[in-house]
PDB file of C-alpha atoms in Angstrom:
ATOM      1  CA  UNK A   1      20.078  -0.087 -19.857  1.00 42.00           C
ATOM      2  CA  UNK A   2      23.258   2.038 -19.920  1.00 45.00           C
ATOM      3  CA  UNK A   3      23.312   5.011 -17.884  1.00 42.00           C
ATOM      4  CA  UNK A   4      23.915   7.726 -20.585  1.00 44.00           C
ATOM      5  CA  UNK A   5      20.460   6.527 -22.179  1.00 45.00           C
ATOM      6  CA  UNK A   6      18.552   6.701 -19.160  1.00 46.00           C
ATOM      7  CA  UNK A   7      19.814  10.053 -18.226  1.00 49.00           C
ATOM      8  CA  UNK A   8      18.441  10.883 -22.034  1.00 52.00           C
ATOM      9  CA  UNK A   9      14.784   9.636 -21.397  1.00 61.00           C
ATOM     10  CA  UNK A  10      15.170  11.273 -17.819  1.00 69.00           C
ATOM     11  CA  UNK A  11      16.151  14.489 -19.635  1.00 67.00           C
ATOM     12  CA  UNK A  12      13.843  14.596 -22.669  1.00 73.00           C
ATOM     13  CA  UNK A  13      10.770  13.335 -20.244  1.00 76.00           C
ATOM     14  CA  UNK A  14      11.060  16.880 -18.384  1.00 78.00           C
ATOM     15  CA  UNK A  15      11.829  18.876 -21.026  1.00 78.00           C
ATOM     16  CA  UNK A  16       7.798  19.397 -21.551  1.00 84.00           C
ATOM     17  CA  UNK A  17       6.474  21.308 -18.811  1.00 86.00           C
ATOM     18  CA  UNK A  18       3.070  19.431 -18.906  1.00 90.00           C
ATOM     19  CA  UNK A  19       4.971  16.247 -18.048  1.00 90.00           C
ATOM     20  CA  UNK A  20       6.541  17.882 -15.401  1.00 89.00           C
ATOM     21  CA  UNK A  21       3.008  19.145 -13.738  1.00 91.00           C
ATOM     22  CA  UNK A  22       2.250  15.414 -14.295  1.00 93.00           C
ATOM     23  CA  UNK A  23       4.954  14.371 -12.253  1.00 91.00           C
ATOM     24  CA  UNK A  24       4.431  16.540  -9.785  1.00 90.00           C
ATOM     25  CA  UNK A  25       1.173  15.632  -9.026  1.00 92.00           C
ATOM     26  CA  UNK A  26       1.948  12.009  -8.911  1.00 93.00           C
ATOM     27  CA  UNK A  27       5.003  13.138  -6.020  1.00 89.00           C
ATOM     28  CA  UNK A  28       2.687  15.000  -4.232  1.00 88.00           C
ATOM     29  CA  UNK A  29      -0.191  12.176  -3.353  1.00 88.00           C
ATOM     30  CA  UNK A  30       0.078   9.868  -0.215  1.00 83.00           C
ATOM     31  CA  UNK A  31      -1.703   7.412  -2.844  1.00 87.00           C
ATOM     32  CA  UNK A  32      -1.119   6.158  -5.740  1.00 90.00           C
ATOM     33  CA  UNK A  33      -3.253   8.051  -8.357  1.00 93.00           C
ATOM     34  CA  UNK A  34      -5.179   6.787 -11.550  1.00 94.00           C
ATOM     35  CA  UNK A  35      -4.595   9.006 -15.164  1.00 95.00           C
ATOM     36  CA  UNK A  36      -8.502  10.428 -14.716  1.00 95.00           C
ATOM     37  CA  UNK A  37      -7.167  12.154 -11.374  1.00 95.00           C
ATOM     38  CA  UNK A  38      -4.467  13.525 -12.660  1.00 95.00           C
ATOM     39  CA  UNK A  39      -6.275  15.157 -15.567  1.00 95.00           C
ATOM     40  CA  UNK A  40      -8.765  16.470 -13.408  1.00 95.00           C
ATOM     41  CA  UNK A  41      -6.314  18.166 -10.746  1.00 94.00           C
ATOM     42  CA  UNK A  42      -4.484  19.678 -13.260  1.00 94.00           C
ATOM     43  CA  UNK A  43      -7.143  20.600 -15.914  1.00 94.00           C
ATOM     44  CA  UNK A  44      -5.960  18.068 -18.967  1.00 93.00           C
ATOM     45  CA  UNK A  45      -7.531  15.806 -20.840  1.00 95.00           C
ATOM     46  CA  UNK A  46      -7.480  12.268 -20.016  1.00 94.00           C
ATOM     47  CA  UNK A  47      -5.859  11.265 -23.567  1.00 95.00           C
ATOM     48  CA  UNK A  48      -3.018  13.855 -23.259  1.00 95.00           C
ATOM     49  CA  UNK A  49      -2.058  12.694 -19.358  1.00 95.00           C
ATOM     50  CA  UNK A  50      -1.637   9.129 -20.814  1.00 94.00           C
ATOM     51  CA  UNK A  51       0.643   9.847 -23.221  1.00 94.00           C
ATOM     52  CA  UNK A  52       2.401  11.557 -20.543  1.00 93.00           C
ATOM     53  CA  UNK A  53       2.613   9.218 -18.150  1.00 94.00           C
ATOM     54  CA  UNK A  54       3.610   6.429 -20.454  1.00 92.00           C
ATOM     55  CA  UNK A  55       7.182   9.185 -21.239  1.00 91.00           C
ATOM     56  CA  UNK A  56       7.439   9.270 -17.712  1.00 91.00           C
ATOM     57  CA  UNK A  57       6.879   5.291 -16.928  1.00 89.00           C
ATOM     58  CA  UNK A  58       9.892   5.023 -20.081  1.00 87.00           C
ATOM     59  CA  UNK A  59      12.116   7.369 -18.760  1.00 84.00           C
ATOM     60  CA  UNK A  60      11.289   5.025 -15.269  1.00 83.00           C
ATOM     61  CA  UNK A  61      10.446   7.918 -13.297  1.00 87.00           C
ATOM     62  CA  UNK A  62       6.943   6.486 -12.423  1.00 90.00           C
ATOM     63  CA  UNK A  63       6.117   2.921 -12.120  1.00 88.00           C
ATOM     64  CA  UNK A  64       2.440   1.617 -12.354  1.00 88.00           C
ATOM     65  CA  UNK A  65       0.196  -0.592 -10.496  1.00 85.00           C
ATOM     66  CA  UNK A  66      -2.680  -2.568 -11.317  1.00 79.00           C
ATOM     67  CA  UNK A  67      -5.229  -2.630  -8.722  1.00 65.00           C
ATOM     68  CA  UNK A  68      -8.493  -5.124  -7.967  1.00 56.00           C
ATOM     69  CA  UNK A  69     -11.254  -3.849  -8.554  1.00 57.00           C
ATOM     70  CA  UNK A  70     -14.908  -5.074  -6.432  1.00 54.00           C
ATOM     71  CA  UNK A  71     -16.505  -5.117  -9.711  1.00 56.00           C
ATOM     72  CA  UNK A  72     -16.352  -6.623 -12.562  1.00 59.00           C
ATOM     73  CA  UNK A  73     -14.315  -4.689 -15.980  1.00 60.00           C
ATOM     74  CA  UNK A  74     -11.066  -3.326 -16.602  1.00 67.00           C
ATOM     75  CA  UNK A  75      -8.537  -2.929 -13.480  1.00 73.00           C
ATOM     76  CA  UNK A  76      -7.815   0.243 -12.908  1.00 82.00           C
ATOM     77  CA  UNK A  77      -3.798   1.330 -13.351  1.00 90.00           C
ATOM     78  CA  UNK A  78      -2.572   3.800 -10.813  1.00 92.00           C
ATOM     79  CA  UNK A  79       0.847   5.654 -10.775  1.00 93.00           C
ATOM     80  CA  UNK A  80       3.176   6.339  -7.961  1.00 90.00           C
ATOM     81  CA  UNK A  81       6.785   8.123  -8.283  1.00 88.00           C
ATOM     82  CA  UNK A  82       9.534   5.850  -8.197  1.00 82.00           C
ATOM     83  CA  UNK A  83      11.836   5.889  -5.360  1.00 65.00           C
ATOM     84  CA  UNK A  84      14.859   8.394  -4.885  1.00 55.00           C
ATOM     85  CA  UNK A  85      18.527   7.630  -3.732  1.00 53.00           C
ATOM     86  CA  UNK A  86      17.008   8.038  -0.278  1.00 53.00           C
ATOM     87  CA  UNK A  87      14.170   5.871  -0.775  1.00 59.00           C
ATOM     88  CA  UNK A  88      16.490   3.075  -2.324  1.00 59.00           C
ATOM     89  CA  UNK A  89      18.589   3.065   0.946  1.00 62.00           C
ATOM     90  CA  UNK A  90      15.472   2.613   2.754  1.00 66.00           C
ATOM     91  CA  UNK A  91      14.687  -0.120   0.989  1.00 70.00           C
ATOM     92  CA  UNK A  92      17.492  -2.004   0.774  1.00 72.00           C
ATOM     93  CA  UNK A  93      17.977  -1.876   4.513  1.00 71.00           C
ATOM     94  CA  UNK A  94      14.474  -3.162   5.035  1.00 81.00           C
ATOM     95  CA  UNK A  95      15.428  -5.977   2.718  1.00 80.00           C
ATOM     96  CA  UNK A  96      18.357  -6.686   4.751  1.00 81.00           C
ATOM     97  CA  UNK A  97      16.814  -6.769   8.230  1.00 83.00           C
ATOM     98  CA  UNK A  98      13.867  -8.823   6.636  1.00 87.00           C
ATOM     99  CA  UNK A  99      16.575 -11.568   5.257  1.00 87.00           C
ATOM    100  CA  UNK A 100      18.472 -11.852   8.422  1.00 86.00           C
ATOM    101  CA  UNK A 101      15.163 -12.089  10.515  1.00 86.00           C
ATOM    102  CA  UNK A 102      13.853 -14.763   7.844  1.00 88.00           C
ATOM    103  CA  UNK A 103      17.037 -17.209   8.736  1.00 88.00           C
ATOM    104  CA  UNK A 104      15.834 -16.989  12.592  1.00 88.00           C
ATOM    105  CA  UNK A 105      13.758 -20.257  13.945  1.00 91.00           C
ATOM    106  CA  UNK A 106      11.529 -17.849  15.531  1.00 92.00           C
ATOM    107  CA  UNK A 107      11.564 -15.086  12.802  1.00 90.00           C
ATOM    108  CA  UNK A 108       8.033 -15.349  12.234  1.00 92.00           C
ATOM    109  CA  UNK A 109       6.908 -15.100  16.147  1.00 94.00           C
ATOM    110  CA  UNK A 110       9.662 -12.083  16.109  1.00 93.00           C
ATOM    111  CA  UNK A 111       7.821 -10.957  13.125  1.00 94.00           C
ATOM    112  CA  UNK A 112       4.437 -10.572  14.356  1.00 95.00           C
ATOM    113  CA  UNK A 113       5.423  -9.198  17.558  1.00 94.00           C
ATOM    114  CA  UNK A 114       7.264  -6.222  15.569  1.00 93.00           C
ATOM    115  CA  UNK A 115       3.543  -5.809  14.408  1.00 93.00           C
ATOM    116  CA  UNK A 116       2.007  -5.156  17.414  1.00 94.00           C
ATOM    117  CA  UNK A 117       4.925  -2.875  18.970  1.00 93.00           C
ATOM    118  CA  UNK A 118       4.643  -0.752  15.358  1.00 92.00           C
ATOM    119  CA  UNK A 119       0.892  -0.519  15.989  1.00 92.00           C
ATOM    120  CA  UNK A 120       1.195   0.421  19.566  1.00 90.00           C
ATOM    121  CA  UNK A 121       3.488   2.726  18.367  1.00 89.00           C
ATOM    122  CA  UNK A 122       0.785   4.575  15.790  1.00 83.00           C
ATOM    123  CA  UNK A 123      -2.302   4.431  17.664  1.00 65.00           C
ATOM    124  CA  UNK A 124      -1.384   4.271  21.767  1.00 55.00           C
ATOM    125  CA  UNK A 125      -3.574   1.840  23.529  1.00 45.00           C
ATOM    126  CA  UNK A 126      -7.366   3.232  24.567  1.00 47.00           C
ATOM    127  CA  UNK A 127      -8.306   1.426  28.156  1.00 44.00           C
ATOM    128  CA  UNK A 128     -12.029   1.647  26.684  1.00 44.00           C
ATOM    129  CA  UNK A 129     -13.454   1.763  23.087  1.00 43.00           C
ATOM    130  CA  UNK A 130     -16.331   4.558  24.803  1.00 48.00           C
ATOM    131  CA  UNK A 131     -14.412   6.969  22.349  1.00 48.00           C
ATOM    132  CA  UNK A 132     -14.809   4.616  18.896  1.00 47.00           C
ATOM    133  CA  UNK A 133     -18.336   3.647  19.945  1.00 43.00           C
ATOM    134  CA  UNK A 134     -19.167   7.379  19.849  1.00 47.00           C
ATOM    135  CA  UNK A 135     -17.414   7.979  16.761  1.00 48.00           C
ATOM    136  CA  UNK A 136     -19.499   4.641  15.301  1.00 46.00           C
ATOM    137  CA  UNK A 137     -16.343   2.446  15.262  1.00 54.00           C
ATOM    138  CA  UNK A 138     -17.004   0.292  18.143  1.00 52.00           C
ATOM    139  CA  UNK A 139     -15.850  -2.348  15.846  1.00 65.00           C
ATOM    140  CA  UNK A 140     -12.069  -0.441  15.421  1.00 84.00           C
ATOM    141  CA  UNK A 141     -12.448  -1.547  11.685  1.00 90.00           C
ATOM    142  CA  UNK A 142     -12.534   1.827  10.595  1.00 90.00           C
ATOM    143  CA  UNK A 143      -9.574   3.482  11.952  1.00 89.00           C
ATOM    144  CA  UNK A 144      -7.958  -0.010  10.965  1.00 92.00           C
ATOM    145  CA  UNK A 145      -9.133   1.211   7.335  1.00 92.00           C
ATOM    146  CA  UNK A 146      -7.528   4.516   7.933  1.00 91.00           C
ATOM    147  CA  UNK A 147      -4.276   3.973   9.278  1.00 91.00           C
ATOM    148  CA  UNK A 148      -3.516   1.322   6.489  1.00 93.00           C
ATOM    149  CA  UNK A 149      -4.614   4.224   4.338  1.00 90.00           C
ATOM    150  CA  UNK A 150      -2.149   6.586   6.143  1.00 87.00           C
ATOM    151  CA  UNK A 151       0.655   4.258   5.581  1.00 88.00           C
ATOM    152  CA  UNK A 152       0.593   3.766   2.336  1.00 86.00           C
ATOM    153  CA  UNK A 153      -1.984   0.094   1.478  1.00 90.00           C
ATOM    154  CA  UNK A 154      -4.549   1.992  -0.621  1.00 89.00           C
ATOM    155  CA  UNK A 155      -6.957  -0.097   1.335  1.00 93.00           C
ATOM    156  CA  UNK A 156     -10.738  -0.541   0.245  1.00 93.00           C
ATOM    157  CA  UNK A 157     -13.314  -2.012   2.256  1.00 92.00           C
ATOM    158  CA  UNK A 158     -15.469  -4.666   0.950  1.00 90.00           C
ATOM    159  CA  UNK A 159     -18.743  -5.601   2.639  1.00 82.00           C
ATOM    160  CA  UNK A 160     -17.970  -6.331   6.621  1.00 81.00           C
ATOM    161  CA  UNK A 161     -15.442  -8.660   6.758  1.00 89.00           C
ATOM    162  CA  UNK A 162     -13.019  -7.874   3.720  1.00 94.00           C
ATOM    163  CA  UNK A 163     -10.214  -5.421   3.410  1.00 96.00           C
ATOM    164  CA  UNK A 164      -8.495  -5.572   0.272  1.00 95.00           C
ATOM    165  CA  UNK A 165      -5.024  -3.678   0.322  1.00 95.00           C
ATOM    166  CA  UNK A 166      -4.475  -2.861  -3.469  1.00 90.00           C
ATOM    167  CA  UNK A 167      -0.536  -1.127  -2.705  1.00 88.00           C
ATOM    168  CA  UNK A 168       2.013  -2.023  -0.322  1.00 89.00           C
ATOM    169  CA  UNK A 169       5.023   0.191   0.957  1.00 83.00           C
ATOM    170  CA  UNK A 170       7.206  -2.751   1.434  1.00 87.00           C
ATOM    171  CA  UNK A 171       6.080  -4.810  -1.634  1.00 86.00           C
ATOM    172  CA  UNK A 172       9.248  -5.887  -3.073  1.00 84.00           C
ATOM    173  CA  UNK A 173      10.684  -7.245   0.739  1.00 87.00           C
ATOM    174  CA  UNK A 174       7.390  -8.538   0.759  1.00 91.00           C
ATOM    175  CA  UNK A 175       7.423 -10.747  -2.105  1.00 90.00           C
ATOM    176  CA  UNK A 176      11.309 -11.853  -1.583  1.00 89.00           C
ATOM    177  CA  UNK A 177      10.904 -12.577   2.576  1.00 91.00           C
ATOM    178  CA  UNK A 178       6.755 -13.262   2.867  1.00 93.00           C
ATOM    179  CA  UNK A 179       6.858 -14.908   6.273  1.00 93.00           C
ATOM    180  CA  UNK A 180       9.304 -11.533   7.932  1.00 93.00           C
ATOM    181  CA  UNK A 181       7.554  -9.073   6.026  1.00 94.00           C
ATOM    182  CA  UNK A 182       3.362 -10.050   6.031  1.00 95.00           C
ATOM    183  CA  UNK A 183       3.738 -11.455   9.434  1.00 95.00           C
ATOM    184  CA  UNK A 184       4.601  -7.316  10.628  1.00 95.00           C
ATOM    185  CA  UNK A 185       1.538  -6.827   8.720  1.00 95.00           C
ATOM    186  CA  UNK A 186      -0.572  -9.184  10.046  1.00 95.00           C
ATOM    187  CA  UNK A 187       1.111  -8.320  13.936  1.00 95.00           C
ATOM    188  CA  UNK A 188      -0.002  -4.681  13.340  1.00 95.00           C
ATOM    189  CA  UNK A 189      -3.267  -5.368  11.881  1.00 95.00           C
ATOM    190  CA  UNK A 190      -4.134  -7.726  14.954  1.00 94.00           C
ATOM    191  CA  UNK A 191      -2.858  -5.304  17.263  1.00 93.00           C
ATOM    192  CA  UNK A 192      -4.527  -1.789  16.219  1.00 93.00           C
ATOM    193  CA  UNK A 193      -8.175  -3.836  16.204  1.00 92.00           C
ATOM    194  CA  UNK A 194      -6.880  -4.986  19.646  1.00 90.00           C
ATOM    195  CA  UNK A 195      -5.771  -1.323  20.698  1.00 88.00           C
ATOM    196  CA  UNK A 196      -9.509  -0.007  19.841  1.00 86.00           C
ATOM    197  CA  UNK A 197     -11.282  -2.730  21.969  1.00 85.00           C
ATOM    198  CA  UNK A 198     -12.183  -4.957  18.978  1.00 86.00           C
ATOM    199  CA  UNK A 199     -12.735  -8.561  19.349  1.00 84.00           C
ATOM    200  CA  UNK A 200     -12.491  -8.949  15.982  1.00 86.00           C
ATOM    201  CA  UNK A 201     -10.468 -11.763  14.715  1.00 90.00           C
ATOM    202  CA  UNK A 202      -7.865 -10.807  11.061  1.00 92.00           C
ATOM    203  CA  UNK A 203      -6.060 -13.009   9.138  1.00 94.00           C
ATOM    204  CA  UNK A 204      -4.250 -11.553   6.306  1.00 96.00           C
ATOM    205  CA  UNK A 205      -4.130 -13.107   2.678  1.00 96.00           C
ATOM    206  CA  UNK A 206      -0.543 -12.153   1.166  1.00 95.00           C
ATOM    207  CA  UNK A 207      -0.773 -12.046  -2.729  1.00 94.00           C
ATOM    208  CA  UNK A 208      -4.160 -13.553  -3.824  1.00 94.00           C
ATOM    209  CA  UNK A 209      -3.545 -11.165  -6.723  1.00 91.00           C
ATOM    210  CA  UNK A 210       0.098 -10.309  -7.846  1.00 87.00           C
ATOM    211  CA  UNK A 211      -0.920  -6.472  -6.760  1.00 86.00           C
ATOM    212  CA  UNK A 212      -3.273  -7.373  -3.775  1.00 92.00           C
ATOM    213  CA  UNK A 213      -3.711  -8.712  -0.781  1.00 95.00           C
ATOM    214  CA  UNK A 214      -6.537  -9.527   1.519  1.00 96.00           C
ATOM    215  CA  UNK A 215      -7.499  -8.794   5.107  1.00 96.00           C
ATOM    216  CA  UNK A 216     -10.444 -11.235   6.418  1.00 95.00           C
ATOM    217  CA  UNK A 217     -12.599 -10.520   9.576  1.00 93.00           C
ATOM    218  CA  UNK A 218     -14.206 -12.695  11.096  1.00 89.00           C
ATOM    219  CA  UNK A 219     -16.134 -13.147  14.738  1.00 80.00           C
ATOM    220  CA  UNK A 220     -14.838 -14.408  17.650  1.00 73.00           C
ATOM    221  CA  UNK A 221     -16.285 -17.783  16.891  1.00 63.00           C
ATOM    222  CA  UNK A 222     -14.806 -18.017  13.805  1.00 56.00           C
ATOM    223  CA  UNK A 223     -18.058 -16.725  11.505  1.00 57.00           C
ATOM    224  CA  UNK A 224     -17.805 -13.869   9.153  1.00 51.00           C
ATOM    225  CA  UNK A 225     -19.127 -10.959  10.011  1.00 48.00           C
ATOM    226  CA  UNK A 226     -22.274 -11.277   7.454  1.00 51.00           C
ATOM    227  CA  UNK A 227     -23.377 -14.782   8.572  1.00 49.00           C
TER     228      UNK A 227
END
């Protein structure tokens, strides 16, 4: 699309001050957020923050994503603001570290082991889960749940031995550089159950949906957690 028109739909897009609030409140969540949300923080109807958000999604200043839903009807379609000059450097130099890790024999090793150093870095080893028994997480499952929710993986947990991670920061690296970019996921994932004292075992499921991936727990033995 040449520039001049998307600096139009850019333009026109905030010239209603409604759309703007819209915005807003989509750049403001650490989640993405659904349209019924977003009418309800800001006091519109449903109807009217749709037809915003579809001006926005033209004028590609939001972007949408379908996420699984445990039960059965419609998916749900959430909204997050796309990504700034900033953001697009970020990107792009995670996409270049992931490529040049995935042409390394033992990029996948290196990968998971970047995992567990990033999860050490966000939740410090405990010598004793005393504290997360306390708490009722003697399982570390929980603040497993919410430091994939701090980061950005919308996570949702499903019975006892299912996450399902409905967004993903790195999504894009992710689907060009799977084996670099899921095996940080799965080294960090292993690693902050380890941190809390779990003995849990997680194996993570890259794209059994085209917006979602899976987390599995299972027992030491191999057994879900349910049998």
């Amino acid at each position: 699309m040449p520039r001049e028109s998307v600096r139009g739909d850019v333009h026109a897009a905030l010239a209603s001050r409604p759309r703007r609030q819209v915005l807003e409140a989509i750049a403001r969540s650490t989640h993405p957020v659904d349209a019924l949300t977003i009418a309800a923080v800001l006091g519109l109807h449903v109807t009217t923050v749709r037809f915003h958000l579809d001006q926005l999604e033209t004028a590609h200043l939001v972007r949408r994503q379908v996420g699984a839903e445990p039960r059965r009807g419609r998916p749900r379609i959430r909204y997050v603001a796309t990504s700034g000059p900033e953001e697009d450097s970020r990107e792009q130099l995670i996409e270049v570290l992931a490529a040049a890790l995935a042409e390394r024999p033992d990029g996948r090793a290196q990968s998971v082991e970047a995992g567990h150093r990033w999860a050490d870095a966000l939740a410090p080893t405990r010598p004793d889960a005393e504290a997360d028994a306390d708490s009722g997480d003697a399982s570390g499952v929980d603040t497993l749940v919410r430091v994939l929710d701090d980061l950005g993986f919308d996570p949702l947990l499903a019975g006892d031995d299912e996450i399902r991670l409905r967004a993903c920061p790195f999504r894009d690296a992710a689907r060009d550089h799977p084996q670099v970019v899921c095996s940080v996921h799965r080294g960090l994932i292993e690693q902050l159950l380890r941190s809390r004292g779990s003995d849990r075992r997680a194996d993570l499921l890259p794209f059994v949906e085209p917006e979602l991936c899976l987390v599995t727990l299972a027992a030491p033995d191999g057994r879900t957690l349910e049998e």
